PDB file of C-alpha atoms in Angstrom:
ATOM      1  CA  MET A 668      17.461  55.612 -11.024  1.00 58.00           C
ATOM      2  CA  ARG A 669      19.298  57.185  -8.127  1.00 77.00           C
ATOM      3  CA  PHE A 670      18.777  56.103  -4.593  1.00 79.00           C
ATOM      4  CA  THR A 671      18.535  58.648  -1.805  1.00 89.00           C
ATOM      5  CA  PRO A 672      20.664  58.096   1.358  1.00 87.00           C
ATOM      6  CA  ILE A 673      17.459  57.037   3.135  1.00 91.00           C
ATOM      7  CA  ALA A 674      16.953  54.289   0.669  1.00 92.00           C
ATOM      8  CA  TRP A 675      20.587  53.175   0.869  1.00 93.00           C
ATOM      9  CA  CYS A 676      20.231  53.176   4.722  1.00 93.00           C
ATOM     10  CA  ALA A 677      16.954  51.150   4.461  1.00 94.00           C
ATOM     11  CA  LEU A 678      18.695  48.572   2.254  1.00 94.00           C
ATOM     12  CA  ALA A 679      21.515  48.361   4.677  1.00 94.00           C
ATOM     13  CA  TYR A 680      19.314  47.810   7.665  1.00 95.00           C
ATOM     14  CA  LEU A 681      17.234  45.305   5.774  1.00 95.00           C
ATOM     15  CA  CYS A 682      20.318  43.335   4.948  1.00 93.00           C
ATOM     16  CA  ILE A 683      21.647  43.574   8.550  1.00 94.00           C
ATOM     17  CA  GLY A 684      18.332  42.151   9.692  1.00 93.00           C
ATOM     18  CA  LEU A 685      18.412  39.322   7.101  1.00 92.00           C
ATOM     19  CA  GLY A 686      22.121  38.657   7.885  1.00 89.00           C
ATOM     20  CA  THR A 687      21.215  38.482  11.656  1.00 90.00           C
ATOM     21  CA  ALA A 688      18.353  36.096  11.056  1.00 90.00           C
ATOM     22  CA  GLY A 689      20.792  34.022   9.036  1.00 84.00           C
ATOM     23  CA  ILE A 690      22.776  33.350  12.130  1.00 83.00           C
ATOM     24  CA  VAL A 691      19.929  31.083  13.472  1.00 86.00           C
ATOM     25  CA  LEU A 692      18.162  30.038  10.325  1.00 79.00           C
ATOM     26  CA  PRO A 693      20.092  27.365   8.449  1.00 70.00           C
ATOM     27  CA  LEU A 694      19.058  28.174   4.888  1.00 70.00           C
ATOM     28  CA  LEU A 695      19.532  31.987   5.135  1.00 75.00           C
ATOM     29  CA  PRO A 696      23.162  33.004   4.503  1.00 80.00           C
ATOM     30  CA  THR A 697      24.577  35.695   6.790  1.00 84.00           C
ATOM     31  CA  THR A 698      27.796  36.753   4.956  1.00 84.00           C
ATOM     32  CA  PRO A 699      26.327  37.853   1.692  1.00 86.00           C
ATOM     33  CA  PHE A 700      23.768  40.016   3.428  1.00 90.00           C
ATOM     34  CA  LEU A 701      26.308  41.587   5.637  1.00 92.00           C
ATOM     35  CA  LEU A 702      28.549  42.366   2.710  1.00 92.00           C
ATOM     36  CA  LEU A 703      25.577  43.935   0.901  1.00 93.00           C
ATOM     37  CA  ALA A 704      24.677  45.899   3.988  1.00 95.00           C
ATOM     38  CA  LEU A 705      28.270  47.276   4.116  1.00 94.00           C
ATOM     39  CA  TRP A 706      28.102  48.218   0.401  1.00 94.00           C
ATOM     40  CA  ALA A 707      24.742  49.968   0.848  1.00 94.00           C
ATOM     41  CA  ALA A 708      25.817  51.690   4.071  1.00 94.00           C
ATOM     42  CA  THR A 709      28.816  53.183   2.485  1.00 93.00           C
ATOM     43  CA  LYS A 710      26.490  54.963  -0.004  1.00 92.00           C
ATOM     44  CA  GLY A 711      23.910  56.071   2.510  1.00 91.00           C
ATOM     45  CA  SER A 712      25.528  56.365   6.018  1.00 92.00           C
ATOM     46  CA  PRO A 713      29.217  56.444   6.635  1.00 92.00           C
ATOM     47  CA  ARG A 714      28.350  56.189  10.349  1.00 95.00           C
ATOM     48  CA  LEU A 715      26.533  52.849   9.808  1.00 94.00           C
ATOM     49  CA  ALA A 716      29.452  51.597   7.585  1.00 95.00           C
ATOM     50  CA  ARG A 717      31.895  52.399  10.270  1.00 95.00           C
ATOM     51  CA  TRP A 718      29.690  50.592  12.922  1.00 95.00           C
ATOM     52  CA  LEU A 719      29.678  47.488  10.690  1.00 95.00           C
ATOM     53  CA  LEU A 720      33.420  47.574  10.172  1.00 94.00           C
ATOM     54  CA  GLU A 721      34.006  48.101  13.921  1.00 94.00           C
ATOM     55  CA  HIS A 722      31.596  45.478  15.018  1.00 93.00           C
ATOM     56  CA  PRO A 723      33.456  42.945  17.205  1.00 92.00           C
ATOM     57  CA  ARG A 724      31.984  39.814  15.569  1.00 88.00           C
ATOM     58  CA  PHE A 725      31.457  40.751  11.931  1.00 88.00           C
ATOM     59  CA  GLY A 726      33.835  43.667  11.520  1.00 90.00           C
ATOM     60  CA  PRO A 727      37.069  41.709  10.855  1.00 89.00           C
ATOM     61  CA  TYR A 728      35.402  39.649   8.148  1.00 88.00           C
ATOM     62  CA  LEU A 729      33.901  42.605   6.475  1.00 92.00           C
ATOM     63  CA  TYR A 730      37.141  44.587   6.635  1.00 90.00           C
ATOM     64  CA  ALA A 731      39.144  41.696   5.204  1.00 90.00           C
ATOM     65  CA  TRP A 732      36.727  41.361   2.260  1.00 90.00           C
ATOM     66  CA  ARG A 733      36.552  45.103   1.581  1.00 90.00           C
ATOM     67  CA  GLU A 734      40.324  45.733   1.780  1.00 89.00           C
ATOM     68  CA  GLN A 735      41.814  42.492   0.519  1.00 91.00           C
ATOM     69  CA  ARG A 736      38.938  40.480  -1.086  1.00 91.00           C
ATOM     70  CA  ALA A 737      40.224  37.918   1.394  1.00 92.00           C
ATOM     71  CA  ILE A 738      38.571  35.246   3.654  1.00 89.00           C
ATOM     72  CA  PRO A 739      39.990  34.328   7.020  1.00 87.00           C
ATOM     73  CA  PRO A 740      41.216  30.709   7.171  1.00 89.00           C
ATOM     74  CA  ARG A 741      38.725  29.821   9.943  1.00 85.00           C
ATOM     75  CA  ALA A 742      35.878  31.049   7.787  1.00 84.00           C
ATOM     76  CA  LYS A 743      37.007  29.008   4.918  1.00 89.00           C
ATOM     77  CA  ILE A 744      37.153  25.789   6.928  1.00 90.00           C
ATOM     78  CA  THR A 745      33.731  26.616   8.282  1.00 85.00           C
ATOM     79  CA  ALA A 746      32.331  27.064   4.787  1.00 87.00           C
ATOM     80  CA  TYR A 747      33.931  23.804   3.556  1.00 92.00           C
ATOM     81  CA  VAL A 748      32.510  21.924   6.501  1.00 90.00           C
ATOM     82  CA  LEU A 749      28.976  23.408   6.047  1.00 86.00           C
ATOM     83  CA  LEU A 750      29.037  22.670   2.307  1.00 89.00           C
ATOM     84  CA  THR A 751      30.025  19.053   3.053  1.00 93.00           C
ATOM     85  CA  LEU A 752      27.433  18.590   5.731  1.00 90.00           C
ATOM     86  CA  SER A 753      24.709  19.997   3.601  1.00 89.00           C
ATOM     87  CA  PHE A 754      25.487  17.680   0.666  1.00 93.00           C
ATOM     88  CA  VAL A 755      25.860  14.609   2.954  1.00 94.00           C
ATOM     89  CA  THR A 756      22.560  15.452   4.647  1.00 93.00           C
ATOM     90  CA  LEU A 757      20.754  15.618   1.346  1.00 92.00           C
ATOM     91  CA  TRP A 758      22.443  12.495   0.140  1.00 95.00           C
ATOM     92  CA  LEU A 759      21.525  10.551   3.208  1.00 95.00           C
ATOM     93  CA  GLY A 760      18.012  11.947   3.150  1.00 94.00           C
ATOM     94  CA  GLY A 761      17.475  10.449  -0.328  1.00 94.00           C
ATOM     95  CA  ALA A 762      17.438  13.503  -2.505  1.00 93.00           C
ATOM     96  CA  HIS A 763      16.976  12.948  -6.211  1.00 95.00           C
ATOM     97  CA  PRO A 764      20.230  12.167  -8.027  1.00 95.00           C
ATOM     98  CA  TRP A 765      19.671  15.103 -10.422  1.00 97.00           C
ATOM     99  CA  LEU A 766      19.480  17.477  -7.455  1.00 95.00           C
ATOM    100  CA  LEU A 767      22.590  15.902  -5.982  1.00 95.00           C
ATOM    101  CA  ALA A 768      24.477  16.292  -9.235  1.00 96.00           C
ATOM    102  CA  ALA A 769      23.390  19.956  -9.595  1.00 95.00           C
ATOM    103  CA  LEU A 770      24.310  20.674  -6.000  1.00 93.00           C
ATOM    104  CA  ALA A 771      27.629  18.894  -6.350  1.00 95.00           C
ATOM    105  CA  LEU A 772      28.539  21.266  -9.234  1.00 97.00           C
ATOM    106  CA  LEU A 773      27.221  24.317  -7.391  1.00 94.00           C
ATOM    107  CA  PHE A 774      29.007  23.400  -4.045  1.00 93.00           C
ATOM    108  CA  SER A 775      32.241  22.598  -5.975  1.00 95.00           C
ATOM    109  CA  GLY A 776      32.123  26.046  -7.637  1.00 95.00           C
ATOM    110  CA  VAL A 777      31.559  27.711  -4.314  1.00 92.00           C
ATOM    111  CA  ALA A 778      34.372  25.777  -2.741  1.00 94.00           C
ATOM    112  CA  ALA A 779      36.673  26.658  -5.620  1.00 96.00           C
ATOM    113  CA  PHE A 780      35.822  30.318  -5.265  1.00 94.00           C
ATOM    114  CA  ILE A 781      36.586  30.215  -1.584  1.00 93.00           C
ATOM    115  CA  ALA A 782      39.823  28.449  -2.047  1.00 95.00           C
ATOM    116  CA  THR A 783      41.017  30.991  -4.681  1.00 95.00           C
ATOM    117  CA  ARG A 784      40.521  33.888  -2.215  1.00 94.00           C
ATOM    118  CA  PRO A 785      43.622  34.900  -0.306  1.00 94.00           C
ATOM    119  CA  ASP A 786      43.767  34.203   3.420  1.00 92.00           C
ATOM    120  CA  ALA A 787      42.919  37.468   5.304  1.00 84.00           C
ATOM    121  CA  ALA A 788      45.581  39.245   7.226  1.00 72.00           C
ATOM    122  CA  ARG A 789      44.696  40.410  10.674  1.00 59.00           C
ATOM    123  CA  ALA A 790      42.391  43.443  10.714  1.00 47.00           C
ATOM    124  CA  PRO A 791      43.678  46.570  12.378  1.00 49.00           C
TER     125      PRO A 791
END
């Protein structure tokens, strides 16, 4: 099944909306949605893709990922802190030990993935 440019743009705008909502909603991730939005935008609207890459807040992160598969050091630290805070909050909240064990494995995997990505060079 092939998508039309309109469908790719619709997916991109949906992901931009979800990513924007993720800025204020704690359980909704921002970065994966913006990466997906950039991917869809490149297939449906080069203008929208350029807008995302030139966005003052998100552009440098998207550019670093697209060009280098890299994560800026500040974003890495933020991710580690949020993973730790999430786990500690659940632990202090009395989450079931099985859930904590599963999340410890998941969060460790996420942290290992982040750690293995190169540090992003400055975007142009």
